[in-house]
Every structure is written in C-alpha cells, then in structure tokens.
Coordinates of C-alpha atoms in Angstrom, one line a residue:
X197 CA 87.9 51.3 89.7
X198 CA 91.4 50.2 90.5
X199 CA 91.5 51.6 93.9
X200 CA 91.6 55.1 95.4
X201 CA 94.1 57.9 94.7
X202 CA 93.8 60.8 97.1
X203 CA 95.6 64.0 96.0
X204 CA 96.2 67.2 98.0
X205 CA 97.2 70.7 96.9
X206 CA 97.1 74.3 98.3
X207 CA 96.5 77.8 97.1
X208 CA 97.1 81.0 99.1
X209 CA 94.8 83.8 98.1
X210 CA 96.2 87.3 98.7
X211 CA 97.3 88.3 95.2
X212 CA 96.7 87.3 91.6
X213 CA 98.1 83.9 90.5
X214 CA 100.7 84.2 87.7
X215 CA 101.4 81.7 85.0
X216 CA 104.2 80.2 87.0
X217 CA 101.7 79.3 89.7
X218 CA 99.3 77.9 87.1
X219 CA 102.2 75.8 85.7
X220 CA 102.2 74.0 89.1
X221 CA 98.4 73.5 89.0
X222 CA 98.6 72.2 85.4
X223 CA 101.2 69.7 86.6
X224 CA 98.9 68.5 89.3
X225 CA 96.0 68.3 86.8
X226 CA 98.1 66.2 84.4
X227 CA 98.9 63.8 87.3
X228 CA 95.2 63.5 88.2
X229 CA 94.1 63.0 84.5
X230 CA 96.7 60.3 84.2
X231 CA 95.4 58.5 87.3
X232 CA 91.9 58.8 85.9
X233 CA 93.0 57.5 82.5
X234 CA 94.7 54.5 84.1
X235 CA 91.4 53.6 85.8
X236 CA 92.0 54.9 89.3
X237 CA 89.2 56.6 91.2
X238 CA 90.8 59.9 92.3
X239 CA 89.7 62.4 94.9
X240 CA 91.5 65.7 94.7
X241 CA 91.4 68.3 97.5
X242 CA 92.8 71.8 96.9
X243 CA 92.8 74.0 100.0
X244 CA 92.2 77.8 99.9
X245 CA 94.5 79.4 102.4
X246 CA 92.5 82.4 103.5
X247 CA 94.6 83.0 106.6
X248 CA 97.7 84.7 105.6
X249 CA 101.2 83.7 106.5
X250 CA 104.5 85.4 107.4
X251 CA 106.9 86.8 104.8
X252 CA 109.9 84.8 106.1
X253 CA 108.4 81.4 106.6
X254 CA 111.6 79.6 107.5
X255 CA 111.9 81.2 111.0
X256 CA 108.4 82.7 111.4
X257 CA 109.4 86.4 111.0
X258 CA 108.0 89.2 108.9
X259 CA 104.6 90.7 108.2
X260 CA 101.5 88.6 107.2
X261 CA 101.0 88.8 103.5
X262 CA 97.2 88.6 103.7
X263 CA 97.2 91.6 106.0
X264 CA 99.7 93.5 103.8
X265 CA 97.3 93.1 100.9
X266 CA 94.3 94.1 103.0
X267 CA 96.0 97.3 104.1
X268 CA 97.2 98.2 100.6
X269 CA 93.8 97.6 99.0
X270 CA 91.9 99.0 101.9
X271 CA 89.8 95.9 102.3
X272 CA 89.2 93.4 105.1
X273 CA 91.2 90.1 105.0
X274 CA 87.9 88.3 104.2
X275 CA 87.2 90.6 101.2
X276 CA 90.8 90.0 100.0
X277 CA 90.4 86.2 100.3
X278 CA 87.0 86.2 98.6
X279 CA 88.1 88.3 95.7
X280 CA 91.3 86.5 94.9
X281 CA 89.7 83.1 95.4
X282 CA 87.1 83.9 92.7
X283 CA 89.8 85.2 90.4
X284 CA 91.9 82.1 91.0
X285 CA 89.1 79.7 90.2
X286 CA 88.4 81.6 87.0
X287 CA 92.1 81.5 86.0
X288 CA 92.3 77.7 86.4
X289 CA 89.0 77.3 84.5
X290 CA 90.6 79.3 81.6
X291 CA 93.5 76.8 81.3
X292 CA 91.0 73.9 81.5
X293 CA 92.2 72.5 84.9
X294 CA 89.6 70.0 86.2
X295 CA 87.9 71.2 89.3
X296 CA 88.9 69.6 92.6
X297 CA 86.3 67.7 94.6
X298 CA 86.9 69.9 97.6
X299 CA 88.1 73.5 98.1
X300 CA 88.3 73.7 101.9
X301 CA 89.1 77.1 103.4
X302 CA 91.6 77.4 106.2
X303 CA 89.3 79.7 108.3
X304 CA 86.7 77.0 108.6
X305 CA 89.2 74.4 110.0
X306 CA 90.5 76.3 113.0
X307 CA 89.0 73.7 115.5
X308 CA 90.8 70.9 113.6
X309 CA 94.1 72.8 113.7
X310 CA 93.8 73.4 117.4
X311 CA 93.0 69.7 118.0
X312 CA 96.2 68.7 116.2
X313 CA 98.2 71.3 118.1
X314 CA 96.8 70.0 121.4
X315 CA 97.7 66.4 120.4
X316 CA 101.2 67.5 119.5
X317 CA 101.6 69.1 122.9
X318 CA 100.3 65.9 124.6
X319 CA 102.7 63.7 122.6
X320 CA 105.7 65.9 123.5
X321 CA 106.3 67.4 120.0
X322 CA 105.1 70.9 120.9
X323 CA 105.2 73.4 123.7
X324 CA 103.3 76.6 124.6
X325 CA 105.3 79.7 125.5
X326 CA 104.1 83.3 125.9
X327 CA 100.8 82.7 124.1
X328 CA 102.5 81.0 121.2
X329 CA 102.8 77.2 120.5
X330 CA 106.0 76.0 118.9
X331 CA 106.9 72.7 117.3
X332 CA 110.0 71.2 119.0
X333 CA 112.0 69.9 116.0
X334 CA 114.4 68.0 118.3
X335 CA 111.5 65.8 119.3
X336 CA 111.2 64.5 115.7
X337 CA 114.5 62.9 114.6
X338 CA 113.4 62.5 111.0
X339 CA 112.9 66.3 110.6
X340 CA 114.7 67.1 107.3
X341 CA 114.1 63.8 105.6
X342 CA 112.2 65.3 102.7
X343 CA 114.4 68.3 101.9
X344 CA 117.7 66.8 103.0
X345 CA 118.2 69.6 105.5
X346 CA 119.8 68.8 108.9
X347 CA 118.9 70.5 112.2
X348 CA 122.6 71.6 112.4
X349 CA 122.5 73.3 109.0
X350 CA 119.2 75.0 109.8
X351 CA 120.6 76.5 113.0
X352 CA 123.7 77.6 111.2
X353 CA 121.6 79.6 108.8
X354 CA 119.6 81.4 111.5
X355 CA 119.5 85.1 110.9
X356 CA 119.0 87.9 113.4
X357 CA 118.2 87.6 117.1
X358 CA 116.4 84.3 117.9
X359 CA 113.0 84.3 119.5
X360 CA 113.9 83.9 123.3
X361 CA 110.7 81.9 123.8
X362 CA 111.8 79.0 121.6
X363 CA 113.9 76.1 122.8
X364 CA 115.8 76.2 119.5
X365 CA 115.8 78.9 116.7
X366 CA 114.5 76.3 114.2
X367 CA 111.4 75.5 116.1
X368 CA 108.4 76.7 114.1
X369 CA 105.2 78.3 115.1
X370 CA 102.0 76.2 115.3
X371 CA 99.9 78.9 117.0
X372 CA 100.8 82.6 117.3
X373 CA 99.5 85.1 119.9
X374 CA 97.6 88.0 118.4
X375 CA 99.0 91.4 118.6
X376 CA 96.9 94.5 119.2
X377 CA 96.4 95.2 115.5
X378 CA 95.9 91.7 114.3
X379 CA 92.6 91.4 112.2
X380 CA 92.2 87.6 112.0
X381 CA 92.1 86.1 115.5
X382 CA 90.5 83.1 117.2
X383 CA 90.1 82.0 120.8
X384 CA 92.2 79.0 121.7
X385 CA 93.4 77.1 124.8
X386 CA 96.6 79.2 124.6
X387 CA 94.9 82.6 124.3
X388 CA 93.7 84.8 121.4
X389 CA 95.7 84.1 118.3
X390 CA 95.9 82.6 114.8
X391 CA 97.4 79.4 113.3
X392 CA 100.8 79.1 111.8
X393 CA 101.1 78.6 108.1
X394 CA 102.1 74.9 108.2
X395 CA 99.5 73.5 110.6
X396 CA 96.7 74.4 108.2
X397 CA 97.6 71.8 105.6
X398 CA 98.0 69.0 108.2
X399 CA 94.6 69.8 109.6
X400 CA 92.7 70.1 106.3
X401 CA 94.3 67.2 104.5
X402 CA 93.8 64.7 107.3
X403 CA 90.2 66.0 108.0
X404 CA 89.2 65.4 104.3
X405 CA 91.5 62.5 103.2
X406 CA 92.1 60.7 106.5
X407 CA 95.2 59.9 108.5
X408 CA 96.8 58.2 105.4
X409 CA 96.5 59.4 101.8
X410 CA 98.3 58.8 98.6
X411 CA 99.8 61.9 97.0
X412 CA 100.6 65.4 98.1
X413 CA 101.6 67.9 95.4
X414 CA 103.1 71.3 95.4
X415 CA 105.8 73.6 93.9
X416 CA 109.5 72.9 94.5
X417 CA 109.6 75.9 96.9
X418 CA 107.1 74.1 99.2
X419 CA 109.6 71.3 100.0
X420 CA 111.2 73.4 102.8
X421 CA 110.0 74.6 105.1
X422 CA 106.4 74.0 104.4
X423 CA 106.2 70.3 103.5
X424 CA 109.0 69.4 105.9
X425 CA 107.0 71.0 108.7
X426 CA 103.8 69.3 107.6
X427 CA 105.5 65.9 107.8
X428 CA 106.7 66.6 111.3
X429 CA 103.3 67.8 112.4
X430 CA 101.2 65.0 110.8
X431 CA 103.5 62.1 111.7
X432 CA 104.1 63.6 115.2
X433 CA 100.3 63.8 115.8
X434 CA 99.3 60.5 114.3
X435 CA 102.4 58.4 115.0
X436 CA 102.8 57.0 111.5
X437 CA 103.5 58.2 107.9
X438 CA 100.5 60.1 106.5
X439 CA 101.5 60.9 102.9
X440 CA 102.6 58.0 100.7
X441 CA 104.2 60.1 97.9
X442 CA 105.3 63.7 97.6
X443 CA 105.4 65.2 94.1
X444 CA 106.8 68.7 93.4
X445 CA 106.8 70.7 90.2
X446 CA 109.8 72.8 89.3
X447 CA 109.6 76.5 88.8
X448 CA 108.6 78.2 85.6
X449 CA 111.6 80.3 84.5
X450 CA 111.5 83.6 82.7
X451 CA 114.9 84.7 81.2
X452 CA 116.6 82.1 83.3
X453 CA 115.0 83.4 86.6
X454 CA 112.2 81.9 88.6
X455 CA 108.9 83.6 87.9
X456 CA 107.8 85.1 91.2
X457 CA 105.6 87.9 92.5
X458 CA 108.5 89.0 94.7
X459 CA 110.8 89.3 91.7
X460 CA 108.3 91.3 89.7
X461 CA 109.0 89.2 86.6
X462 CA 105.6 87.5 86.3
X463 CA 102.5 87.7 84.0
X464 CA 99.0 86.6 84.4
X465 CA 96.9 84.4 82.1
X466 CA 94.9 87.5 81.2
X467 CA 98.0 89.0 79.6
X468 CA 98.5 85.9 77.5
X469 CA 94.9 86.1 76.4

C-alpha cells in the first residue's frame, strides 16, 4: 500500500436519484478506482442523509424535503428513507459503482452532532437562541474561502425578513427547535429539535475518518452553502483544517439546462434500461 486515501460523499434519500445524481457518483467512483489502481489503500464513506433538510438551504428557510415526501406518499420519514435508500443502492449497483466501505445514516449520529455543536458553542463559534443554535459566521474569518463568497455579498443577497434570533442573516442553523407538527425530533441540551443539514456531514465524516482526512467529493451545487458551512463547522470545532482536498463534479446538462428534480427535466436509470 502507498498510504491511505480517505474519501467522503453524501446522499439524501427522499426521492429517486436521477442520472445527473448518478453522474456525480460515477465521478467519485472513477476517482476511487484511480487511487486503487495507483496502489493507494482507499477507505470510502458515503453517508445516507435520512434526516431531511430545508428547501432553501442558504438561509435556513422553507419546508423539510423529507417531510414533504412523507406527507405526499402517506408514509413515515423512516419509511421514506428506508425505501429510497434501498432504491439508491440498487441504482448505483446497476451502473457498477463500487460499494463504499461505510454507509452511515444521519439519524444514528445525533449524539456526535450534538457534541460538535456543544464544542462550537464553547469555542465561541455558535450561540443558542430560542431553542435553535446558530453558527456565527463572523467568528470564522475564512468563511467563504471555498466558494469565493464574502460575508458582505451573502448579506446583500438576503431575501425576505431576517430571523430576529440571529446575530446576522447569514448565520446558519446547527440545531433547530421542533415545531408542534415535526415528526423527526430528538432531545438536546437546547430543547427538543433536530439537526441542521450541514452539521450532519461534519459529525459523520470526522467520526468515521478522523479529524483529518484526504478527499471530500460532491456535486458543484454543494460548494455553497453546504461545503462552505461544513468547513466552518469542522475547522471551528477542531481548530485545524480537516479536509485536505475538495473535489466537485459539474452538473449533467439536458438540452443545455442542469438536470434537476426541481426543474422536472430528469430521467432515472430505469428509463435508460
């Protein structure tokens, strides 16, 4: 072996994956196969995000996609996650993607998420307010270094009324207080609630690959806000760079437009079959 190559990737399971999604996973698979071919010992982790996230992830607004699917299909969030996880694993098998070594599920890492949030509060990077916990982006001067965004530009792009509990509109949610109708909830030091979308990856990746690992992959749409937030969380919690190299796959285009569920211009691998 020529050393260790740790690789991390995520998949959210609330709908069918389309071939644009699979293009990103094939890209990660080719990277892993190349490392294997060159003689590196690789350990790949692909998380299964079975806790949904908000529809407008940039400023933590909108309805949770997992719960939307659960309501539309008249199933529990757990049933939705179980069904679409099984379908996703079958889809990647069909295109001959090598299985990852680990497929951690977000719902089993809630204690690790809470531990990182508590550490961020202790280190002055996060603050509780009204049952929520927010990341204070002003506390992390390098916020924006991956995407090239500046705090000033982010604030200029803020839409609608800002959350009055936040110190700044761009502060993102680490833990969110549960509403009366929320189906997925956990006890926490800040009250009953659920994790923000970004904290899940910081918790699972470092739990399985350590405080420093080699490669983090994803689609180009993950650069901001998701991976930018992940850097702020992980480096804020551990006090040093965690990911050595970020690698992003560009979008698959259909008639010149990004293939996306929201655009309705997507097809599944089953249609190609």
